[in-house]
């Protein structure tokens, strides 16, 4: 029996091959990174090279699903459009019913539930994308809103993260890089610097192929290419200084 053809049939060793193929579609997608700071969340995505005559405004990997919820994805763009529209509709329905904004956890659970539904019904296939969703949630009574970052995957699981990488063949390596360099309660400047460092590991053309979005309690801001270029320049200068100091120490050690 071809277990990889029927989405509702497990293989003898417990695999759902169509879900695993959907995860492979995510790995073949462009890289998306999310990092949570003390008072912000930053999302950044790798922008693949566009055709010379293509309008870059029509290619978006970071989108809003609600007033306080920003989503980045890796995987199939067409699937993402469908899932984003479903989430936007759910957010508006929640507002009409409850007369309040849905929480980030509620939206993350809705996305995960929708993705999971498409892994156990005949006649459909899994969504070929993973998402990172950033925003703010109410903390304890009397405290300010806290930044949160959620991830969902094609299997329909959702989880909260301090920092996460999805998409791309180097996701595991980049995640290890984050584990070494992430610190709790980082400032916005430090978070932006770290997320650009991560993308520089996979992006060849520097700031031209990056999209960076900073989500604050008061709203979001997409950084201009000029601002991202400044951050890249600072990082490159630091690398050159480190290499120069290492080169200066080596002759002294040899002597």
mmCIF file of C-alpha atoms in Angstrom:
data_model
loop_
_atom_site.group_PDB
_atom_site.id
_atom_site.type_symbol
_atom_site.label_atom_id
_atom_site.label_comp_id
_atom_site.label_asym_id
_atom_site.label_seq_id
_atom_site.Cartn_x
_atom_site.Cartn_y
_atom_site.Cartn_z
ATOM 1 C CA UNK A 1 0.000 0.000 0.000
ATOM 2 C CA UNK A 2 1.268 3.504 -0.821
ATOM 3 C CA UNK A 3 1.170 5.201 2.553
ATOM 4 C CA UNK A 4 2.468 8.463 1.096
ATOM 5 C CA UNK A 5 -0.604 8.897 -1.106
ATOM 6 C CA UNK A 6 -3.386 8.714 1.483
ATOM 7 C CA UNK A 7 -3.284 11.544 3.996
ATOM 8 C CA UNK A 8 -5.519 9.733 6.507
ATOM 9 C CA UNK A 9 -3.444 6.526 6.645
ATOM 10 C CA UNK A 10 -0.479 6.014 8.940
ATOM 11 C CA UNK A 11 2.521 4.064 7.746
ATOM 12 C CA UNK A 12 3.442 0.982 9.839
ATOM 13 C CA UNK A 13 6.138 2.968 11.653
ATOM 14 C CA UNK A 14 3.735 5.763 12.610
ATOM 15 C CA UNK A 15 4.428 8.370 9.928
ATOM 16 C CA UNK A 16 2.012 10.579 8.031
ATOM 17 C CA UNK A 17 4.084 11.089 4.918
ATOM 18 C CA UNK A 18 1.978 13.912 3.472
ATOM 19 C CA UNK A 19 2.603 15.966 6.629
ATOM 20 C CA UNK A 20 6.322 15.257 6.370
ATOM 21 C CA UNK A 21 6.281 16.319 2.730
ATOM 22 C CA UNK A 22 4.585 19.569 3.819
ATOM 23 C CA UNK A 23 7.415 20.142 6.287
ATOM 24 C CA UNK A 24 9.864 19.577 3.429
ATOM 25 C CA UNK A 25 8.047 22.348 1.531
ATOM 26 C CA UNK A 26 8.778 24.604 4.523
ATOM 27 C CA UNK A 27 12.470 23.665 4.438
ATOM 28 C CA UNK A 28 12.556 24.561 0.742
ATOM 29 C CA UNK A 29 11.084 27.995 1.516
ATOM 30 C CA UNK A 30 12.896 31.172 2.439
ATOM 31 C CA UNK A 31 14.138 31.730 5.981
ATOM 32 C CA UNK A 32 12.014 33.564 8.574
ATOM 33 C CA UNK A 33 13.277 34.572 12.018
ATOM 34 C CA UNK A 34 11.525 35.896 15.109
ATOM 35 C CA UNK A 35 13.145 37.204 18.296
ATOM 36 C CA UNK A 36 11.414 38.459 21.435
ATOM 37 C CA UNK A 37 12.953 41.382 23.301
ATOM 38 C CA UNK A 38 12.155 43.167 26.556
ATOM 39 C CA UNK A 39 9.571 45.482 24.989
ATOM 40 C CA UNK A 40 9.324 44.400 21.360
ATOM 41 C CA UNK A 41 9.274 41.454 18.967
ATOM 42 C CA UNK A 42 11.211 41.562 15.709
ATOM 43 C CA UNK A 43 10.352 39.454 12.652
ATOM 44 C CA UNK A 44 12.681 39.199 9.666
ATOM 45 C CA UNK A 45 12.491 37.222 6.430
ATOM 46 C CA UNK A 46 14.806 36.431 3.581
ATOM 47 C CA UNK A 47 13.550 37.929 0.336
ATOM 48 C CA UNK A 48 14.390 35.808 -2.673
ATOM 49 C CA UNK A 49 15.612 37.577 -5.814
ATOM 50 C CA UNK A 50 12.764 39.098 -7.800
ATOM 51 C CA UNK A 51 12.333 39.245 -11.550
ATOM 52 C CA UNK A 52 13.563 42.518 -13.012
ATOM 53 C CA UNK A 53 10.063 43.671 -13.986
ATOM 54 C CA UNK A 54 8.259 42.389 -10.877
ATOM 55 C CA UNK A 55 6.736 44.799 -8.369
ATOM 56 C CA UNK A 56 8.279 43.960 -4.952
ATOM 57 C CA UNK A 57 5.203 45.311 -3.110
ATOM 58 C CA UNK A 58 3.196 42.293 -4.293
ATOM 59 C CA UNK A 59 5.551 39.836 -2.561
ATOM 60 C CA UNK A 60 5.064 39.971 1.193
ATOM 61 C CA UNK A 61 6.283 37.416 3.720
ATOM 62 C CA UNK A 62 5.283 39.512 6.762
ATOM 63 C CA UNK A 63 1.583 40.368 7.020
ATOM 64 C CA UNK A 64 -0.917 41.611 9.619
ATOM 65 C CA UNK A 65 -3.703 39.240 10.657
ATOM 66 C CA UNK A 66 -5.154 41.577 13.282
ATOM 67 C CA UNK A 67 -4.419 45.002 14.757
ATOM 68 C CA UNK A 68 -1.960 43.546 17.261
ATOM 69 C CA UNK A 69 -0.893 40.339 15.490
ATOM 70 C CA UNK A 70 1.808 40.198 12.813
ATOM 71 C CA UNK A 71 2.619 36.958 10.991
ATOM 72 C CA UNK A 72 5.689 35.818 9.061
ATOM 73 C CA UNK A 73 5.748 32.537 7.170
ATOM 74 C CA UNK A 74 8.028 30.110 5.379
ATOM 75 C CA UNK A 75 6.745 27.767 2.702
ATOM 76 C CA UNK A 76 4.114 28.022 -0.022
ATOM 77 C CA UNK A 77 2.916 31.595 -0.539
ATOM 78 C CA UNK A 78 -0.437 30.535 -2.019
ATOM 79 C CA UNK A 79 -1.180 28.357 1.018
ATOM 80 C CA UNK A 80 -0.189 31.247 3.280
ATOM 81 C CA UNK A 81 -2.674 33.562 1.560
ATOM 82 C CA UNK A 82 -5.537 31.134 2.285
ATOM 83 C CA UNK A 83 -4.491 30.591 5.913
ATOM 84 C CA UNK A 84 -3.980 34.316 6.535
ATOM 85 C CA UNK A 85 -7.439 35.130 5.162
ATOM 86 C CA UNK A 86 -9.027 32.451 7.364
ATOM 87 C CA UNK A 87 -7.228 33.910 10.403
ATOM 88 C CA UNK A 88 -8.272 37.472 9.576
ATOM 89 C CA UNK A 89 -11.896 36.351 9.264
ATOM 90 C CA UNK A 90 -11.700 34.556 12.624
ATOM 91 C CA UNK A 91 -10.175 37.643 14.265
ATOM 92 C CA UNK A 92 -12.986 39.860 12.971
ATOM 93 C CA UNK A 93 -15.636 37.317 13.988
ATOM 94 C CA UNK A 94 -14.154 37.215 17.506
ATOM 95 C CA UNK A 95 -14.271 41.018 17.711
ATOM 96 C CA UNK A 96 -17.926 41.093 16.638
ATOM 97 C CA UNK A 97 -18.908 38.324 19.058
ATOM 98 C CA UNK A 98 -16.856 39.205 22.131
ATOM 99 C CA UNK A 99 -16.398 42.948 21.469
ATOM 100 C CA UNK A 100 -12.714 42.650 22.274
ATOM 101 C CA UNK A 101 -9.516 41.848 20.421
ATOM 102 C CA UNK A 102 -8.502 38.156 20.293
ATOM 103 C CA UNK A 103 -5.400 37.236 22.239
ATOM 104 C CA UNK A 104 -2.240 36.109 20.504
ATOM 105 C CA UNK A 105 -2.621 32.628 22.004
ATOM 106 C CA UNK A 106 -6.181 32.403 20.661
ATOM 107 C CA UNK A 107 -5.029 33.239 17.119
ATOM 108 C CA UNK A 108 -2.079 30.842 17.365
ATOM 109 C CA UNK A 109 -4.432 28.051 18.486
ATOM 110 C CA UNK A 110 -6.821 28.860 15.642
ATOM 111 C CA UNK A 111 -4.034 28.674 13.036
ATOM 112 C CA UNK A 112 -2.743 25.410 14.517
ATOM 113 C CA UNK A 113 -6.268 23.949 14.674
ATOM 114 C CA UNK A 114 -6.891 24.870 11.042
ATOM 115 C CA UNK A 115 -3.604 23.316 9.941
ATOM 116 C CA UNK A 116 -4.329 20.171 11.953
ATOM 117 C CA UNK A 117 -7.791 19.754 10.352
ATOM 118 C CA UNK A 118 -6.068 19.454 6.994
ATOM 119 C CA UNK A 119 -4.020 16.454 8.178
ATOM 120 C CA UNK A 120 -6.895 14.083 8.988
ATOM 121 C CA UNK A 121 -9.582 14.589 6.337
ATOM 122 C CA UNK A 122 -9.756 12.985 2.933
ATOM 123 C CA UNK A 123 -9.796 15.128 -0.181
ATOM 124 C CA UNK A 124 -7.474 17.811 1.213
ATOM 125 C CA UNK A 125 -3.756 18.179 1.780
ATOM 126 C CA UNK A 126 -1.755 19.827 4.599
ATOM 127 C CA UNK A 127 -0.822 23.489 4.435
ATOM 128 C CA UNK A 128 2.763 23.675 3.180
ATOM 129 C CA UNK A 129 3.913 26.408 5.529
ATOM 130 C CA UNK A 130 5.045 27.198 9.049
ATOM 131 C CA UNK A 131 4.265 30.524 10.699
ATOM 132 C CA UNK A 132 5.778 32.846 13.284
ATOM 133 C CA UNK A 133 3.257 35.185 14.912
ATOM 134 C CA UNK A 134 4.330 38.158 17.013
ATOM 135 C CA UNK A 135 2.424 40.641 19.116
ATOM 136 C CA UNK A 136 1.574 41.659 22.667
ATOM 137 C CA UNK A 137 -0.593 40.103 25.353
ATOM 138 C CA UNK A 138 -1.912 41.399 28.653
ATOM 139 C CA UNK A 139 0.283 40.445 31.590
ATOM 140 C CA UNK A 140 -0.696 40.230 35.233
ATOM 141 C CA UNK A 141 -3.126 42.842 36.568
ATOM 142 C CA UNK A 142 -1.367 46.169 36.911
ATOM 143 C CA UNK A 143 1.514 45.278 34.591
ATOM 144 C CA UNK A 144 2.190 46.418 31.038
ATOM 145 C CA UNK A 145 1.608 44.254 27.999
ATOM 146 C CA UNK A 146 4.259 41.664 27.322
ATOM 147 C CA UNK A 147 5.711 40.683 23.914
ATOM 148 C CA UNK A 148 5.032 37.131 22.712
ATOM 149 C CA UNK A 149 6.151 34.958 19.814
ATOM 150 C CA UNK A 150 4.311 31.834 18.623
ATOM 151 C CA UNK A 151 5.152 29.220 16.013
ATOM 152 C CA UNK A 152 2.858 26.816 14.158
ATOM 153 C CA UNK A 153 3.791 24.039 11.735
ATOM 154 C CA UNK A 154 2.032 21.877 9.080
ATOM 155 C CA UNK A 155 1.258 19.174 11.650
ATOM 156 C CA UNK A 156 -0.941 21.631 13.569
ATOM 157 C CA UNK A 157 1.154 22.180 16.686
ATOM 158 C CA UNK A 158 1.707 25.603 18.212
ATOM 159 C CA UNK A 159 4.233 26.719 20.792
ATOM 160 C CA UNK A 160 5.630 29.873 22.374
ATOM 161 C CA UNK A 161 9.263 30.863 21.794
ATOM 162 C CA UNK A 162 11.840 33.437 22.853
ATOM 163 C CA UNK A 163 13.510 33.153 19.450
ATOM 164 C CA UNK A 164 12.912 30.810 16.522
ATOM 165 C CA UNK A 165 13.927 30.159 12.906
ATOM 166 C CA UNK A 166 11.727 28.490 10.290
ATOM 167 C CA UNK A 167 12.313 27.682 6.643
ATOM 168 C CA UNK A 168 15.505 27.211 4.702
ATOM 169 C CA UNK A 169 18.032 24.407 4.690
ATOM 170 C CA UNK A 170 20.117 26.066 7.430
ATOM 171 C CA UNK A 171 17.340 26.455 10.012
ATOM 172 C CA UNK A 172 19.006 24.089 12.499
ATOM 173 C CA UNK A 173 22.364 25.875 12.255
ATOM 174 C CA UNK A 174 20.733 29.281 12.641
ATOM 175 C CA UNK A 175 18.740 28.045 15.652
ATOM 176 C CA UNK A 176 21.993 26.949 17.290
ATOM 177 C CA UNK A 177 23.428 30.399 16.537
ATOM 178 C CA UNK A 178 20.433 31.966 18.303
ATOM 179 C CA UNK A 179 20.838 29.663 21.297
ATOM 180 C CA UNK A 180 24.425 30.879 21.721
ATOM 181 C CA UNK A 181 23.724 34.592 21.262
ATOM 182 C CA UNK A 182 20.219 35.166 22.650
ATOM 183 C CA UNK A 183 19.862 36.908 26.013
ATOM 184 C CA UNK A 184 16.748 37.601 28.054
ATOM 185 C CA UNK A 185 15.303 41.128 28.087
ATOM 186 C CA UNK A 186 17.298 42.389 25.120
ATOM 187 C CA UNK A 187 16.778 45.972 23.969
ATOM 188 C CA UNK A 188 15.177 46.705 20.611
ATOM 189 C CA UNK A 189 18.534 47.715 19.148
ATOM 190 C CA UNK A 190 20.166 44.480 20.320
ATOM 191 C CA UNK A 191 17.309 42.359 18.951
ATOM 192 C CA UNK A 192 17.453 44.040 15.524
ATOM 193 C CA UNK A 193 21.215 43.586 15.429
ATOM 194 C CA UNK A 194 20.982 39.889 16.323
ATOM 195 C CA UNK A 195 18.228 39.147 13.807
ATOM 196 C CA UNK A 196 20.195 40.834 11.004
ATOM 197 C CA UNK A 197 23.251 38.788 12.008
ATOM 198 C CA UNK A 198 21.200 35.624 11.656
ATOM 199 C CA UNK A 199 19.931 36.535 8.182
ATOM 200 C CA UNK A 200 23.416 37.530 7.026
ATOM 201 C CA UNK A 201 24.309 33.845 7.406
ATOM 202 C CA UNK A 202 21.949 32.963 4.528
ATOM 203 C CA UNK A 203 21.523 36.204 2.544
ATOM 204 C CA UNK A 204 24.094 37.114 -0.095
ATOM 205 C CA UNK A 205 23.059 40.649 -1.045
ATOM 206 C CA UNK A 206 22.893 42.151 2.443
ATOM 207 C CA UNK A 207 20.012 44.489 3.255
ATOM 208 C CA UNK A 208 18.570 44.314 -0.271
ATOM 209 C CA UNK A 209 17.259 40.787 0.380
ATOM 210 C CA UNK A 210 15.963 41.312 3.919
ATOM 211 C CA UNK A 211 12.625 42.444 5.287
ATOM 212 C CA UNK A 212 12.671 43.419 8.968
ATOM 213 C CA UNK A 213 9.574 44.360 10.970
ATOM 214 C CA UNK A 214 9.657 45.681 14.549
ATOM 215 C CA UNK A 215 6.470 45.114 16.564
ATOM 216 C CA UNK A 216 6.001 47.377 19.571
ATOM 217 C CA UNK A 217 3.095 47.766 21.979
ATOM 218 C CA UNK A 218 1.995 50.867 20.082
ATOM 219 C CA UNK A 219 2.184 49.374 16.589
ATOM 220 C CA UNK A 220 4.623 48.014 14.042
ATOM 221 C CA UNK A 221 7.325 49.479 11.826
ATOM 222 C CA UNK A 222 8.899 47.917 8.751
ATOM 223 C CA UNK A 223 12.510 49.035 8.574
ATOM 224 C CA UNK A 224 13.627 50.716 5.378
ATOM 225 C CA UNK A 225 16.460 49.257 3.353
ATOM 226 C CA UNK A 226 18.643 52.210 4.357
ATOM 227 C CA UNK A 227 18.096 51.508 8.078
ATOM 228 C CA UNK A 228 18.856 47.804 7.626
ATOM 229 C CA UNK A 229 21.991 48.732 5.649
ATOM 230 C CA UNK A 230 23.213 50.805 8.620
ATOM 231 C CA UNK A 231 22.819 47.791 10.918
ATOM 232 C CA UNK A 232 24.657 45.574 8.406
ATOM 233 C CA UNK A 233 27.486 48.138 8.248
ATOM 234 C CA UNK A 234 27.844 48.148 12.052
ATOM 235 C CA UNK A 235 28.007 44.335 12.107
ATOM 236 C CA UNK A 236 30.587 44.219 9.302
ATOM 237 C CA UNK A 237 32.729 46.846 11.076
ATOM 238 C CA UNK A 238 32.651 44.803 14.288
ATOM 239 C CA UNK A 239 33.714 41.675 12.402
ATOM 240 C CA UNK A 240 36.619 43.563 10.796
ATOM 241 C CA UNK A 241 37.730 44.933 14.179
ATOM 242 C CA UNK A 242 37.591 41.447 15.717
ATOM 243 C CA UNK A 243 39.641 39.990 12.863
ATOM 244 C CA UNK A 244 42.156 42.846 13.042
ATOM 245 C CA UNK A 245 42.633 42.440 16.804
ATOM 246 C CA UNK A 246 42.977 38.663 16.401
ATOM 247 C CA UNK A 247 45.606 39.210 13.679
ATOM 248 C CA UNK A 248 47.515 41.646 15.907
ATOM 249 C CA UNK A 249 47.583 39.203 18.822
ATOM 250 C CA UNK A 250 48.870 36.301 16.737
ATOM 251 C CA UNK A 251 52.351 37.754 15.855
ATOM 252 C CA UNK A 252 52.801 38.746 19.488
ATOM 253 C CA UNK A 253 52.031 35.187 20.567
ATOM 254 C CA UNK A 254 54.461 33.792 17.967
ATOM 255 C CA UNK A 255 57.187 36.130 19.237
#
